[in-house]
C-alpha positions as protocol buffer text, in pm:
chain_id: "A"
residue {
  index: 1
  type: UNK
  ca { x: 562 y: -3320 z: -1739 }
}
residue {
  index: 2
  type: UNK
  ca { x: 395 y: -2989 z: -1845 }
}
residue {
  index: 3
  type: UNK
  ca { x: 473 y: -2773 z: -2145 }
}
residue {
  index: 4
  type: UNK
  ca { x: 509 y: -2419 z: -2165 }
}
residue {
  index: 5
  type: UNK
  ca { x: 141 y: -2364 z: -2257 }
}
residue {
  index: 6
  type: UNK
  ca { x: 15 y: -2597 z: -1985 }
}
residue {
  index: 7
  type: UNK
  ca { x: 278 y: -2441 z: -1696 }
}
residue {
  index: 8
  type: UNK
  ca { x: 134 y: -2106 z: -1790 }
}
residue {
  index: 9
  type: UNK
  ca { x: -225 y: -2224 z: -1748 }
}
residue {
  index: 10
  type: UNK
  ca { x: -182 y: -2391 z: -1434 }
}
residue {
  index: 11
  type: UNK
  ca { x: -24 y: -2097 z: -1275 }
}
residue {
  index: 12
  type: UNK
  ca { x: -321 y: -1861 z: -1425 }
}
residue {
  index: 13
  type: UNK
  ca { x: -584 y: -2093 z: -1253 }
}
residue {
  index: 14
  type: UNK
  ca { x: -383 y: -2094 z: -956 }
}
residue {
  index: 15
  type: UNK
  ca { x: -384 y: -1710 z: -972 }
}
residue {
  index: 16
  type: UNK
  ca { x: -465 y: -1550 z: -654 }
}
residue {
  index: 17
  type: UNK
  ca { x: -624 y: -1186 z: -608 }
}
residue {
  index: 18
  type: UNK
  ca { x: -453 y: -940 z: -332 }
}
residue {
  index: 19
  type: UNK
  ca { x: -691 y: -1066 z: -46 }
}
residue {
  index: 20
  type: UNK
  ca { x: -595 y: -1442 z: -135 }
}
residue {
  index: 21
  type: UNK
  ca { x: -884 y: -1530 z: -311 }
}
residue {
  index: 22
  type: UNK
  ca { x: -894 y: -1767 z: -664 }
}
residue {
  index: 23
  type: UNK
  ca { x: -939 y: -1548 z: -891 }
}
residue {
  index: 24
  type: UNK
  ca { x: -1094 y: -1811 z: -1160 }
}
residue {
  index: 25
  type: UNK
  ca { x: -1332 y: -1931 z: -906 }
}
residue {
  index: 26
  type: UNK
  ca { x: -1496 y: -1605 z: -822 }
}
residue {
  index: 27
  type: UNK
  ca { x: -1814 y: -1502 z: -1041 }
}
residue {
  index: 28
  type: UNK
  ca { x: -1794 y: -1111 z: -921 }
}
residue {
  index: 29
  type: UNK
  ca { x: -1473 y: -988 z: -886 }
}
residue {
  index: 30
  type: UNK
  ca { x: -1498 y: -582 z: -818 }
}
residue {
  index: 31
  type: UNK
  ca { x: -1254 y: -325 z: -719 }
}
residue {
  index: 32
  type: UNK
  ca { x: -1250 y: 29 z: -647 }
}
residue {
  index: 33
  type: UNK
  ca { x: -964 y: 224 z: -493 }
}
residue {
  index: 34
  type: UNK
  ca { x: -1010 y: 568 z: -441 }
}
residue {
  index: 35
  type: UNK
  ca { x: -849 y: 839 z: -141 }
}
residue {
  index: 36
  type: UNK
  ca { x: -785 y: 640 z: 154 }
}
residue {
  index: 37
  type: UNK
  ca { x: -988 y: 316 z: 95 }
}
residue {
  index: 38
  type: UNK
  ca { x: -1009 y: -10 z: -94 }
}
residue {
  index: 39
  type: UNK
  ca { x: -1349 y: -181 z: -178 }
}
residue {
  index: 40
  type: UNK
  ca { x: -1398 y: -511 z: -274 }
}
residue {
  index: 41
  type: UNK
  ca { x: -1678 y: -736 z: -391 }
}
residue {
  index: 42
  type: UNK
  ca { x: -1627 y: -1063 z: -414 }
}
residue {
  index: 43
  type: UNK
  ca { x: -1854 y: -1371 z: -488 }
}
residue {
  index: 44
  type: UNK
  ca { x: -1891 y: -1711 z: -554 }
}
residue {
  index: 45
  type: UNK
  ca { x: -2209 y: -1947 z: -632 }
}
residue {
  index: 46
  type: UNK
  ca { x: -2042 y: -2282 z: -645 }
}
residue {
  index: 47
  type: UNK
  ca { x: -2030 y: -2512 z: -324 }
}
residue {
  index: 48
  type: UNK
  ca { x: -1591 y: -2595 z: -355 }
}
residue {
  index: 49
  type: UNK
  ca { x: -1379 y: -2526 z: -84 }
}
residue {
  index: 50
  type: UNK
  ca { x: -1080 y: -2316 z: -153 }
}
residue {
  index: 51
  type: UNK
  ca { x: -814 y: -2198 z: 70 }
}
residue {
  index: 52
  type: UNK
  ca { x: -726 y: -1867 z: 141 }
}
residue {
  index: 53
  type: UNK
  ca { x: -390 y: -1740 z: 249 }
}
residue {
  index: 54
  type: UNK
  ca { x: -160 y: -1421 z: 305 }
}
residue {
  index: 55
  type: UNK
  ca { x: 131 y: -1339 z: 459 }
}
residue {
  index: 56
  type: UNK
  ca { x: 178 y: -1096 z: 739 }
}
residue {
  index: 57
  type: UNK
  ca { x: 224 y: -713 z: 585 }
}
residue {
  index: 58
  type: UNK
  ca { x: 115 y: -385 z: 715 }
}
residue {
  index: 59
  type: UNK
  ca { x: -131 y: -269 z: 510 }
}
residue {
  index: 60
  type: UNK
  ca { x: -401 y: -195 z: 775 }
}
residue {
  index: 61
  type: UNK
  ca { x: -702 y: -389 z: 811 }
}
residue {
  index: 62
  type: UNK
  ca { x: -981 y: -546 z: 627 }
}
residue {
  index: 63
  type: UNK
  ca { x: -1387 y: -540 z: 687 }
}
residue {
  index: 64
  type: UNK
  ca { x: -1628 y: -810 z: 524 }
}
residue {
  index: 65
  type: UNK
  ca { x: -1972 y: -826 z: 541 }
}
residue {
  index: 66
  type: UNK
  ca { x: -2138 y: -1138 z: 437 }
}
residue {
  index: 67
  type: UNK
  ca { x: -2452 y: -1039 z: 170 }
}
residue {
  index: 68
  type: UNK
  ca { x: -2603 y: -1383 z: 202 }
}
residue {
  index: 69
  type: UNK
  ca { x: -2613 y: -1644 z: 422 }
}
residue {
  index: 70
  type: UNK
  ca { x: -2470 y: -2058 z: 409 }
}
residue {
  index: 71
  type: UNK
  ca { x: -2098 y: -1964 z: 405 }
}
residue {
  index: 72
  type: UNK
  ca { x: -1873 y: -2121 z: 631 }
}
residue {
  index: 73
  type: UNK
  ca { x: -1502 y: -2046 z: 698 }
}
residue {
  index: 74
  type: UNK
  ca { x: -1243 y: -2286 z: 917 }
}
residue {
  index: 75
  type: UNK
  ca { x: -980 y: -2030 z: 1038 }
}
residue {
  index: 76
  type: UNK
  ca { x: -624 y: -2160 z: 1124 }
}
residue {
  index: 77
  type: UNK
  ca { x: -388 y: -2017 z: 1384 }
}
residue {
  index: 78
  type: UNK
  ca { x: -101 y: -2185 z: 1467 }
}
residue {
  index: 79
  type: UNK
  ca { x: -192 y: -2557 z: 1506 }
}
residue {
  index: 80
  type: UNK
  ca { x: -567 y: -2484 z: 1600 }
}
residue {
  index: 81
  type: UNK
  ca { x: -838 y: -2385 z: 1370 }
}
residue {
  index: 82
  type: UNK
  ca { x: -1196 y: -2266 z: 1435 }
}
residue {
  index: 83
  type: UNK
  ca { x: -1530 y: -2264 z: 1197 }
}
residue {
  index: 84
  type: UNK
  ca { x: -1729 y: -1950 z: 1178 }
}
residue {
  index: 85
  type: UNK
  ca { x: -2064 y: -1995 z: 985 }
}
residue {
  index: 86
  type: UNK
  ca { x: -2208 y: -1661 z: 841 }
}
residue {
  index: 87
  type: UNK
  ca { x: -2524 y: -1546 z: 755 }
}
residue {
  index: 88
  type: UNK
  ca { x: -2644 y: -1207 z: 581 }
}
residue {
  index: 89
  type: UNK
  ca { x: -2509 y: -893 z: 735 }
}
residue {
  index: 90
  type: UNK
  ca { x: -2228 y: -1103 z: 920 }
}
residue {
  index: 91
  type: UNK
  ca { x: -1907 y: -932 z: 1012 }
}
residue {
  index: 92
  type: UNK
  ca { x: -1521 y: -1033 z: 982 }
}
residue {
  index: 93
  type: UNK
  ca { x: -1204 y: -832 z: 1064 }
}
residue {
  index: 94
  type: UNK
  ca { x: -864 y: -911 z: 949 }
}
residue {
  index: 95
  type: UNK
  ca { x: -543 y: -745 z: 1078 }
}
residue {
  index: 96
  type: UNK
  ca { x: -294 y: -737 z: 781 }
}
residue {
  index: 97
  type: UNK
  ca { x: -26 y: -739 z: 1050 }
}
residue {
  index: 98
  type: UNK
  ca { x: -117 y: -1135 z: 1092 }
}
residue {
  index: 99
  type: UNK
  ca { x: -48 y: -1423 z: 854 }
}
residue {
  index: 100
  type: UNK
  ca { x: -402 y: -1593 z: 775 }
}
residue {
  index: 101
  type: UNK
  ca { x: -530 y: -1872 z: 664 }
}
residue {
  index: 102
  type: UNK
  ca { x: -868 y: -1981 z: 587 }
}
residue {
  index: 103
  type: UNK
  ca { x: -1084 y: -2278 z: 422 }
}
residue {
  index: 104
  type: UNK
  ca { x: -1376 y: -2117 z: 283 }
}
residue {
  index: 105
  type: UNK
  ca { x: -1663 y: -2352 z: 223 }
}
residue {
  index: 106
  type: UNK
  ca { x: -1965 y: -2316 z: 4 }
}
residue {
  index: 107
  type: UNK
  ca { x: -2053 y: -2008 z: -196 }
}
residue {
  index: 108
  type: UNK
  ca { x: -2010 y: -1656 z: -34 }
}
residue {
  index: 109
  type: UNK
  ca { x: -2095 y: -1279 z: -143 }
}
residue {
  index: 110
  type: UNK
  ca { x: -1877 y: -1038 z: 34 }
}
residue {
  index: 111
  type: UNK
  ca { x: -1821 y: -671 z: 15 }
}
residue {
  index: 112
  type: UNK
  ca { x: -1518 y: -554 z: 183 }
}
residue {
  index: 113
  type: UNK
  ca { x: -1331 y: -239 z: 279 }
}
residue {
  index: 114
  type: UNK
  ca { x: -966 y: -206 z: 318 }
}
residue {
  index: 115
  type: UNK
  ca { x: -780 y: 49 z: 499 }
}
residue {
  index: 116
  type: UNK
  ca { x: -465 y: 188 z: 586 }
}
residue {
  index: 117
  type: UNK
  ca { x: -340 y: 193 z: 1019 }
}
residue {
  index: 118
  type: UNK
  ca { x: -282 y: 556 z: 936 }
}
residue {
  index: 119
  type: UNK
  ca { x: -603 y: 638 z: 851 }
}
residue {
  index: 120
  type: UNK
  ca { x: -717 y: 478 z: 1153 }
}
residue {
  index: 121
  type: UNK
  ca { x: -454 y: 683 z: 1395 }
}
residue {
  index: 122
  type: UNK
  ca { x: -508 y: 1005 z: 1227 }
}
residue {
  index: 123
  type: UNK
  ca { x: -886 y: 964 z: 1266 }
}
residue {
  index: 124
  type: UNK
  ca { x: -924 y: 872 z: 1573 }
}
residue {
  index: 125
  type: UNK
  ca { x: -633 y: 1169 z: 1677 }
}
residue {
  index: 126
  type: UNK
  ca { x: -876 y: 1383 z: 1490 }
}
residue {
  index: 127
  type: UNK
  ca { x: -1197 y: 1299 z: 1650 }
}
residue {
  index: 128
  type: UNK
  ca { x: -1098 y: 1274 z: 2027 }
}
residue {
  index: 129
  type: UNK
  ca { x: -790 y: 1167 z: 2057 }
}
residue {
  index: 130
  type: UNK
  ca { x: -820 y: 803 z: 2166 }
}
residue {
  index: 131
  type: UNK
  ca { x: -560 y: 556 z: 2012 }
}
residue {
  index: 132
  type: UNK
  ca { x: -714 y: 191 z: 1949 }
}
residue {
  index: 133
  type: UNK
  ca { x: -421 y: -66 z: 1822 }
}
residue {
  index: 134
  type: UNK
  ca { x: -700 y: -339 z: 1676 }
}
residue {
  index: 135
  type: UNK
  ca { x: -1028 y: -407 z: 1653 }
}
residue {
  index: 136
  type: UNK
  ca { x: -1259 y: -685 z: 1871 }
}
residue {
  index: 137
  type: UNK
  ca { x: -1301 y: -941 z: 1600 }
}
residue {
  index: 138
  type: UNK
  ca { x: -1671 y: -1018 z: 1541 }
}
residue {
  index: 139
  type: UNK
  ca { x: -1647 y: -1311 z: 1321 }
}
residue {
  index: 140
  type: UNK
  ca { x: -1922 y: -1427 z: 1199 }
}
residue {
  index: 141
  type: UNK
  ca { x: -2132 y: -1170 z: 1448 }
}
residue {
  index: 142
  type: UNK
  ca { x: -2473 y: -1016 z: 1264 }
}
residue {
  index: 143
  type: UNK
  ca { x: -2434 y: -571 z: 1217 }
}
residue {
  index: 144
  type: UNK
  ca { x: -2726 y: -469 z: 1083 }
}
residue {
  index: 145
  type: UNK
  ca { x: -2536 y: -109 z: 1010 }
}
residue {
  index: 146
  type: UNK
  ca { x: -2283 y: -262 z: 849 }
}
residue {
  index: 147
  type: UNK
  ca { x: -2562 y: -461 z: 642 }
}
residue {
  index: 148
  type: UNK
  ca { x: -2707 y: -191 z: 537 }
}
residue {
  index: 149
  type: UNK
  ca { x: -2369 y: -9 z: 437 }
}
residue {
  index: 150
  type: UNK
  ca { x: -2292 y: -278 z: 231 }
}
residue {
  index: 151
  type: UNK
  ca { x: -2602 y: -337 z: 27 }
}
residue {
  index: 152
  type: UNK
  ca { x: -2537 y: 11 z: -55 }
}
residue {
  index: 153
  type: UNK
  ca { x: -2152 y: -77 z: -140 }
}
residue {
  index: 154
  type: UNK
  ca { x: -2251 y: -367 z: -342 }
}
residue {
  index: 155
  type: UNK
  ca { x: -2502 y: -134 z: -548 }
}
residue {
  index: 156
  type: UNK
  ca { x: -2196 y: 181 z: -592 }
}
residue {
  index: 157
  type: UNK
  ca { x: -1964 y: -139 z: -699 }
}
residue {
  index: 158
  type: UNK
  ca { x: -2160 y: -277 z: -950 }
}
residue {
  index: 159
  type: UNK
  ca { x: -2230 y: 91 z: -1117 }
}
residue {
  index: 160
  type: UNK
  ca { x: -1920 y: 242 z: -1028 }
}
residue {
  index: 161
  type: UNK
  ca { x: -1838 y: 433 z: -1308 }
}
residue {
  index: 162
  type: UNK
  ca { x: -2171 y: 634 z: -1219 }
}
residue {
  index: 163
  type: UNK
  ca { x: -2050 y: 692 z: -867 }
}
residue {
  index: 164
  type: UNK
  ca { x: -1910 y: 1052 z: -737 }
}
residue {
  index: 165
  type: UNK
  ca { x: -1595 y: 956 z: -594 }
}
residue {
  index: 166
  type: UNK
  ca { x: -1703 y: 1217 z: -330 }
}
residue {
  index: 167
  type: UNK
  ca { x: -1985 y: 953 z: -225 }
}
residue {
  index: 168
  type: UNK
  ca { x: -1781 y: 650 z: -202 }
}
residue {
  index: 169
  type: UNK
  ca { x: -1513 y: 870 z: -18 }
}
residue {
  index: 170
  type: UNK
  ca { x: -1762 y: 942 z: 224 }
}
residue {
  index: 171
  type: UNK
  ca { x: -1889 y: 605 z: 230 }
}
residue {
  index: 172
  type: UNK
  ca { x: -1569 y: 476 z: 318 }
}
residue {
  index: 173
  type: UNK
  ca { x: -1591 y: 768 z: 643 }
}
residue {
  index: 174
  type: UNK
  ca { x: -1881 y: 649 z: 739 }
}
residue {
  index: 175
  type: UNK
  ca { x: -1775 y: 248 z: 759 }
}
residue {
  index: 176
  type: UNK
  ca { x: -1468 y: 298 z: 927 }
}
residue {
  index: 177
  type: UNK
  ca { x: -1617 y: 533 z: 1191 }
}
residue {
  index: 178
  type: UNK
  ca { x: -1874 y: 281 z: 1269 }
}
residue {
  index: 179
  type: UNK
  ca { x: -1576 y: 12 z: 1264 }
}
residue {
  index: 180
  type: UNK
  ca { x: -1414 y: 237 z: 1522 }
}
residue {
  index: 181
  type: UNK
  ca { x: -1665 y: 331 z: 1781 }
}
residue {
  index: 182
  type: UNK
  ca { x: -1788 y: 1 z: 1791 }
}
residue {
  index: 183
  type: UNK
  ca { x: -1506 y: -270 z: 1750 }
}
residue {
  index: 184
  type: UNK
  ca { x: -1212 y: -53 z: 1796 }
}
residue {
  index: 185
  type: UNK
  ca { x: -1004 y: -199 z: 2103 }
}
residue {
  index: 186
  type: UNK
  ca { x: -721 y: 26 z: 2351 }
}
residue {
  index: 187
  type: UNK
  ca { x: -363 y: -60 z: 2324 }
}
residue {
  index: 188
  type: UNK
  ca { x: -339 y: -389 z: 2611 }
}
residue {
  index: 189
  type: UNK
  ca { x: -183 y: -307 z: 2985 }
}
residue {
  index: 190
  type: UNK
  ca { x: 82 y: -582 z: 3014 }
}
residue {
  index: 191
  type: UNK
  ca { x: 410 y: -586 z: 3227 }
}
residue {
  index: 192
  type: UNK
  ca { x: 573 y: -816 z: 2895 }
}
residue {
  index: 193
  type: UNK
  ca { x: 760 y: -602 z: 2695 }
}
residue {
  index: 194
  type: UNK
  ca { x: 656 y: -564 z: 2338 }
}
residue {
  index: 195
  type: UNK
  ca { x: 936 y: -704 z: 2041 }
}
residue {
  index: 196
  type: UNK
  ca { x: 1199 y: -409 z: 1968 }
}
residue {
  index: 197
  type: UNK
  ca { x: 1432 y: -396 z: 1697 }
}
residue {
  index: 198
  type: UNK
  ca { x: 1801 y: -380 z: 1757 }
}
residue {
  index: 199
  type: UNK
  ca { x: 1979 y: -66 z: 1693 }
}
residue {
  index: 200
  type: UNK
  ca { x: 2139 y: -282 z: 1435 }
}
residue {
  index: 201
  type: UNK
  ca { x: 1819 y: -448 z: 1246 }
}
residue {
  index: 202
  type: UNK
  ca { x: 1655 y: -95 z: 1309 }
}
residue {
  index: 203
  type: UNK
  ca { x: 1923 y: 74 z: 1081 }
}
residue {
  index: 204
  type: UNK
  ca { x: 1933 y: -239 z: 865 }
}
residue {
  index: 205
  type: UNK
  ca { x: 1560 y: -210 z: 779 }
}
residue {
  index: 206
  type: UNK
  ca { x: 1550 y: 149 z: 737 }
}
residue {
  index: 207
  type: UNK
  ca { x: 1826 y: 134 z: 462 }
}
residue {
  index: 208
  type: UNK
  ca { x: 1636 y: -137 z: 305 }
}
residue {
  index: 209
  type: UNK
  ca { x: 1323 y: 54 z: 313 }
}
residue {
  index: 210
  type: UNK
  ca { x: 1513 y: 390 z: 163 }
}
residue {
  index: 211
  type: UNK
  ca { x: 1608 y: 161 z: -85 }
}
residue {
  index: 212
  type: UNK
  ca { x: 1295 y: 9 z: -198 }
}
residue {
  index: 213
  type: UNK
  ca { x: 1222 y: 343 z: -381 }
}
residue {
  index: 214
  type: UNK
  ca { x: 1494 y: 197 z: -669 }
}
residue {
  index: 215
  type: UNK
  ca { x: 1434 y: -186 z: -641 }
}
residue {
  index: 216
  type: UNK
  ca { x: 1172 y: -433 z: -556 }
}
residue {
  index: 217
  type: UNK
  ca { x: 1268 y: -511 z: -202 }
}
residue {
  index: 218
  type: UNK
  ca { x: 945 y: -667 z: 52 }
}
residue {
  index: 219
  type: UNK
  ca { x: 894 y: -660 z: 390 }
}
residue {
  index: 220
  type: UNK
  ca { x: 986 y: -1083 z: 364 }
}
residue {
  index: 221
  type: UNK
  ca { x: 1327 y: -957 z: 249 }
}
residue {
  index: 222
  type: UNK
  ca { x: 1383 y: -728 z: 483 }
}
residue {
  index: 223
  type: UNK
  ca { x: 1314 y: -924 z: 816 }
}
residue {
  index: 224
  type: UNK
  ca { x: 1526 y: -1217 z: 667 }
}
residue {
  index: 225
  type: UNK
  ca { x: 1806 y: -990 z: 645 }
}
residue {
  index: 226
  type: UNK
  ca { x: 1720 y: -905 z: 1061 }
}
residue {
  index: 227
  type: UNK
  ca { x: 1649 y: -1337 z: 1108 }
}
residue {
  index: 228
  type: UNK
  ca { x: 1317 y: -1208 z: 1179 }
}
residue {
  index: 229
  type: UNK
  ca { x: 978 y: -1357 z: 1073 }
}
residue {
  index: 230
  type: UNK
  ca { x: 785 y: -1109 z: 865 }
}
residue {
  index: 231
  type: UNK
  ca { x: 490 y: -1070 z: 1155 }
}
residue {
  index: 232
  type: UNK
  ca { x: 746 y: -1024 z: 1419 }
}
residue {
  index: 233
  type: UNK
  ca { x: 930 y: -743 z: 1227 }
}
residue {
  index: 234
  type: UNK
  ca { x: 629 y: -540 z: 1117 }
}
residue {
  index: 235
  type: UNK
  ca { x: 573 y: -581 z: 1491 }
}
residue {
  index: 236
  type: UNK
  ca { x: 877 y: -435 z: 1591 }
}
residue {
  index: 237
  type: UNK
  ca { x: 955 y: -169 z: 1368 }
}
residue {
  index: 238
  type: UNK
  ca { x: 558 y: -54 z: 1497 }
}
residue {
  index: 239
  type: UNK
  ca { x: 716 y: -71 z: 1820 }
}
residue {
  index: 240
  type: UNK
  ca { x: 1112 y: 93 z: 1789 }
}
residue {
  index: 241
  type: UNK
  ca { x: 955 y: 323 z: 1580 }
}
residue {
  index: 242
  type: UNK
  ca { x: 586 y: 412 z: 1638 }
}
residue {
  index: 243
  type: UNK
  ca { x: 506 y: 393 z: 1281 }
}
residue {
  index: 244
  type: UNK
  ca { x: 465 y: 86 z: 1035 }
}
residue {
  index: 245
  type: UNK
  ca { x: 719 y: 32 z: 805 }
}
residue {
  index: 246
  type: UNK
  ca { x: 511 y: 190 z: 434 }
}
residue {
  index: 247
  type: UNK
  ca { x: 424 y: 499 z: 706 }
}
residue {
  index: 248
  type: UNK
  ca { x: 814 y: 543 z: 828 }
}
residue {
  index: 249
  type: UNK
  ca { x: 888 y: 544 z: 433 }
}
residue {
  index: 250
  type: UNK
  ca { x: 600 y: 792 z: 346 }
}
residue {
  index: 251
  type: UNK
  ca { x: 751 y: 1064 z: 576 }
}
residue {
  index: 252
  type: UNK
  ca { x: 1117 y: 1002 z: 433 }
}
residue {
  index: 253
  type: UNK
  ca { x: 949 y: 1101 z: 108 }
}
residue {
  index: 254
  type: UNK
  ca { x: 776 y: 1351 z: 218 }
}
residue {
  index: 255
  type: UNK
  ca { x: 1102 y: 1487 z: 375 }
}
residue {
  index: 256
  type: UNK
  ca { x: 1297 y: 1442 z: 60 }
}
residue {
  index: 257
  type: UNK
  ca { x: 987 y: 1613 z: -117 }
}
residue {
  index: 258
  type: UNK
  ca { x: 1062 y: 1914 z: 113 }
}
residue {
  index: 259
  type: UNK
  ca { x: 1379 y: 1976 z: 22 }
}
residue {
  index: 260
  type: UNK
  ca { x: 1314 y: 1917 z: -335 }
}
residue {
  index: 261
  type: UNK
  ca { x: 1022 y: 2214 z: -333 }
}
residue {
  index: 262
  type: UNK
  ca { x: 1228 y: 2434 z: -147 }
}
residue {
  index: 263
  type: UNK
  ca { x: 1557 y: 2384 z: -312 }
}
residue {
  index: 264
  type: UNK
  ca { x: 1447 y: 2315 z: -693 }
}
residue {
  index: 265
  type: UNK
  ca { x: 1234 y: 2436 z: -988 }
}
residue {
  index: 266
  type: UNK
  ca { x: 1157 y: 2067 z: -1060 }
}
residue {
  index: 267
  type: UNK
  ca { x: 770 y: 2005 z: -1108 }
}
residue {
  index: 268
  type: UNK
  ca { x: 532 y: 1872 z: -858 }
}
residue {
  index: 269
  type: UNK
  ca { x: 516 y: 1552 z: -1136 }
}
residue {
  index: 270
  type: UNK
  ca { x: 900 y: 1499 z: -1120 }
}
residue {
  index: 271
  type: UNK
  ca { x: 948 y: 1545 z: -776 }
}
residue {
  index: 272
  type: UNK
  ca { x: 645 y: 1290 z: -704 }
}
residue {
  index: 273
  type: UNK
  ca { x: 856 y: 1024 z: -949 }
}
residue {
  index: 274
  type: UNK
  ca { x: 1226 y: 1150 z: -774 }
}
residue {
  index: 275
  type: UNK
  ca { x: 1053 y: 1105 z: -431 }
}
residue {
  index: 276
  type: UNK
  ca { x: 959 y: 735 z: -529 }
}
residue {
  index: 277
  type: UNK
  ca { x: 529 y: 833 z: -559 }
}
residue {
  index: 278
  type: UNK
  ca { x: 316 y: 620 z: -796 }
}
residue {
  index: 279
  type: UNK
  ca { x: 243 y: 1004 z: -970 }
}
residue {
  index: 280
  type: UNK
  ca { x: 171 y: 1328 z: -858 }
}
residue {
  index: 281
  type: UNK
  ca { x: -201 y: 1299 z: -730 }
}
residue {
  index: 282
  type: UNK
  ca { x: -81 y: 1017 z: -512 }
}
residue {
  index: 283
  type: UNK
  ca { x: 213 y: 1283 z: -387 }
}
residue {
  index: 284
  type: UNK
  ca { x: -15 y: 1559 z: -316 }
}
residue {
  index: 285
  type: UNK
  ca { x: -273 y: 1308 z: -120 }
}
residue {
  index: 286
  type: UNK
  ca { x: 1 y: 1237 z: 111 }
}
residue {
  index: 287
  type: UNK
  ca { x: 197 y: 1561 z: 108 }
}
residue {
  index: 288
  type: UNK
  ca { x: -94 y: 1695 z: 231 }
}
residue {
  index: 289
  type: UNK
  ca { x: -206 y: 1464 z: 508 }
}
residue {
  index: 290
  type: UNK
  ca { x: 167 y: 1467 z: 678 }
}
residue {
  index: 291
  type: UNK
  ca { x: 215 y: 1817 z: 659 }
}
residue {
  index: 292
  type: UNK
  ca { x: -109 y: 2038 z: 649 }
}
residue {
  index: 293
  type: UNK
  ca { x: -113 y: 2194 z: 316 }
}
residue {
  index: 294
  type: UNK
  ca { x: -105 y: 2090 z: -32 }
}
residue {
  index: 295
  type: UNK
  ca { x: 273 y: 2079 z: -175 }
}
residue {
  index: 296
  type: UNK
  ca { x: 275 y: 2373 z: -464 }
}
residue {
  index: 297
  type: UNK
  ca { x: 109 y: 2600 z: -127 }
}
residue {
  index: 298
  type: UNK
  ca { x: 372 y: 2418 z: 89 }
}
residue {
  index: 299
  type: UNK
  ca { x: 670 y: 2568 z: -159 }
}
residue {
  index: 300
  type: UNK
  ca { x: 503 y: 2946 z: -220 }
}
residue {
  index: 301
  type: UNK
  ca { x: 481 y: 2969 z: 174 }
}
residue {
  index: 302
  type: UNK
  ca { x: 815 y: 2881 z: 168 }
}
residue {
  index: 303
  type: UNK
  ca { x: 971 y: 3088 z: -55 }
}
residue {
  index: 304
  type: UNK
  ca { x: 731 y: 3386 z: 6 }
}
């Protein structure tokens, strides 16, 4: 039987990352969030295989390109699995919405960029007003854009406190509009209908989700309380709804955020906190982005 001390560090070498990595096995471990995108580098020089899983959730989608070659990865679905070898400037995509699982085999260097299903819908409204719901996955498929994008991640990663967030912004741009244009795949024809919520799980979620702004509530917990499995809900509510269930909150805040600025001296830092924002910077990123104008304009238009 384990002690205290040796319970505590078997569960730290068990420790994953947010992608579902080992963290002790990784050599590099990098992250940078900043505006609208996560990046990632992530490597490994030993030859172990290690498994890596996550649940279904809807925080967008992921991008990896392979810096070396000799990697291998056996990808499960279901009860069938497939191996994808990769070699430098090899591509992956995974859709958040999907529970994964992976064996990854042999050492690996990976840059990766994270980002949200909003940004993707607002920029592809923006540029021409086609709607994609996924991406053609390319696993294991040689870019040599993307290649070169990412030796040029891999360098702003490893000096990142010398980078202008304004170039890594618009690094992040450039990556996703390339992901678009060239993997970006039109919502399917089909006569099946896609999963709906109930009127009754569709209420039950959304006052789950109004609550999470005071507790700890996940997505897991709140398709359990519809008998749902977590990939099926996030599903649904994308369907009943037309937005994912962290955008459906975002615009309750931003609603609440409204009526706060127009009703109440408070400050944009205590109405960012009230309106359940990490602070006020992340408040005015999305303030802005749902409704067109930064919130302290929003509330002298207003009461002009």
């Amino acid at each position: 039987m384990l002690n205290g001390t040796e319970t505590s560090i078997a569960m730290a070498a068990r420790q994953k990352d947010s992608l579902g990595c080992l963290s002790n096995q990784l050599h590099k471990d990098l992250e940078l969030h900043t505006g609208e995108f996560a990046f990632y580098r992530k490597c490994r020089r030993h030859d172990k295989t290690s498994e890596v899983v996550t649940p279904a959730s809807d925080r967008g989608f992921l991008i990896g390109v392979s810096l070396t070659a000799g990697h291998r990865r056996q990808i499960f679905s279901g009860n069938r699995s497939a191996s994808h070898d990769f070699e430098k400037d090899s591509v992956y995509i995974r859709n958040f919405t999907d529970d994964y699982r992976a064996d990854l085999h042999g050492a690996f260097d990976f840059v990766l960029v994270e980002l949200s299903r909003a940004f993707i819908t607002n920029t592809c409204y923006e540029r021409n007003g086609t709607v994609i719901d996924g991406f053609a996955s390319p696993l294991g498929r040689k870019d040599p854009i993307f290649g070169h994008l990412a030796q040029v991640l891999a360098l702003t990663l490893d000096s990142q406190n010398e980078a202008s967030p304004l170039f890594v912004e618009q690094l992040g741009v450039t990556i996703s509009t390339h992901l678009i244009d060239k993997y970006g795949t039109a919502p399917a024809r089909s006569d099946k209908k896609n999963p709906r919520l109930s009127t009754l799980h569709e209420t039950r979620a959304k006052d789950m989700l109004l609550a999470k702004a005071e507790g700890n509530v996940s997505l897991g917990e709140i398709a359990d309380a519809c008998n749902l499995s977590r990939s099926y809900f996030i599903r649904a509510f994308r369907e009943t709804t037309r937005r994912t269930p962290h955008q459906w909150l975002l615009e309750q805040r931003v609603e609440r955020a409204r009526e706060l600025l127009a009703h109440s001296d408070s400050s944009l830092s205590d109405i960012a906190i009230a309106c359940g924002f990490s602070d006020q910077s992340h408040f005015t990123r999305t303030f802005s982005q749902l409704v067109g104008t930064p919130p302290g304009t929003w509330r002298r238009q207003t009461r002009a």
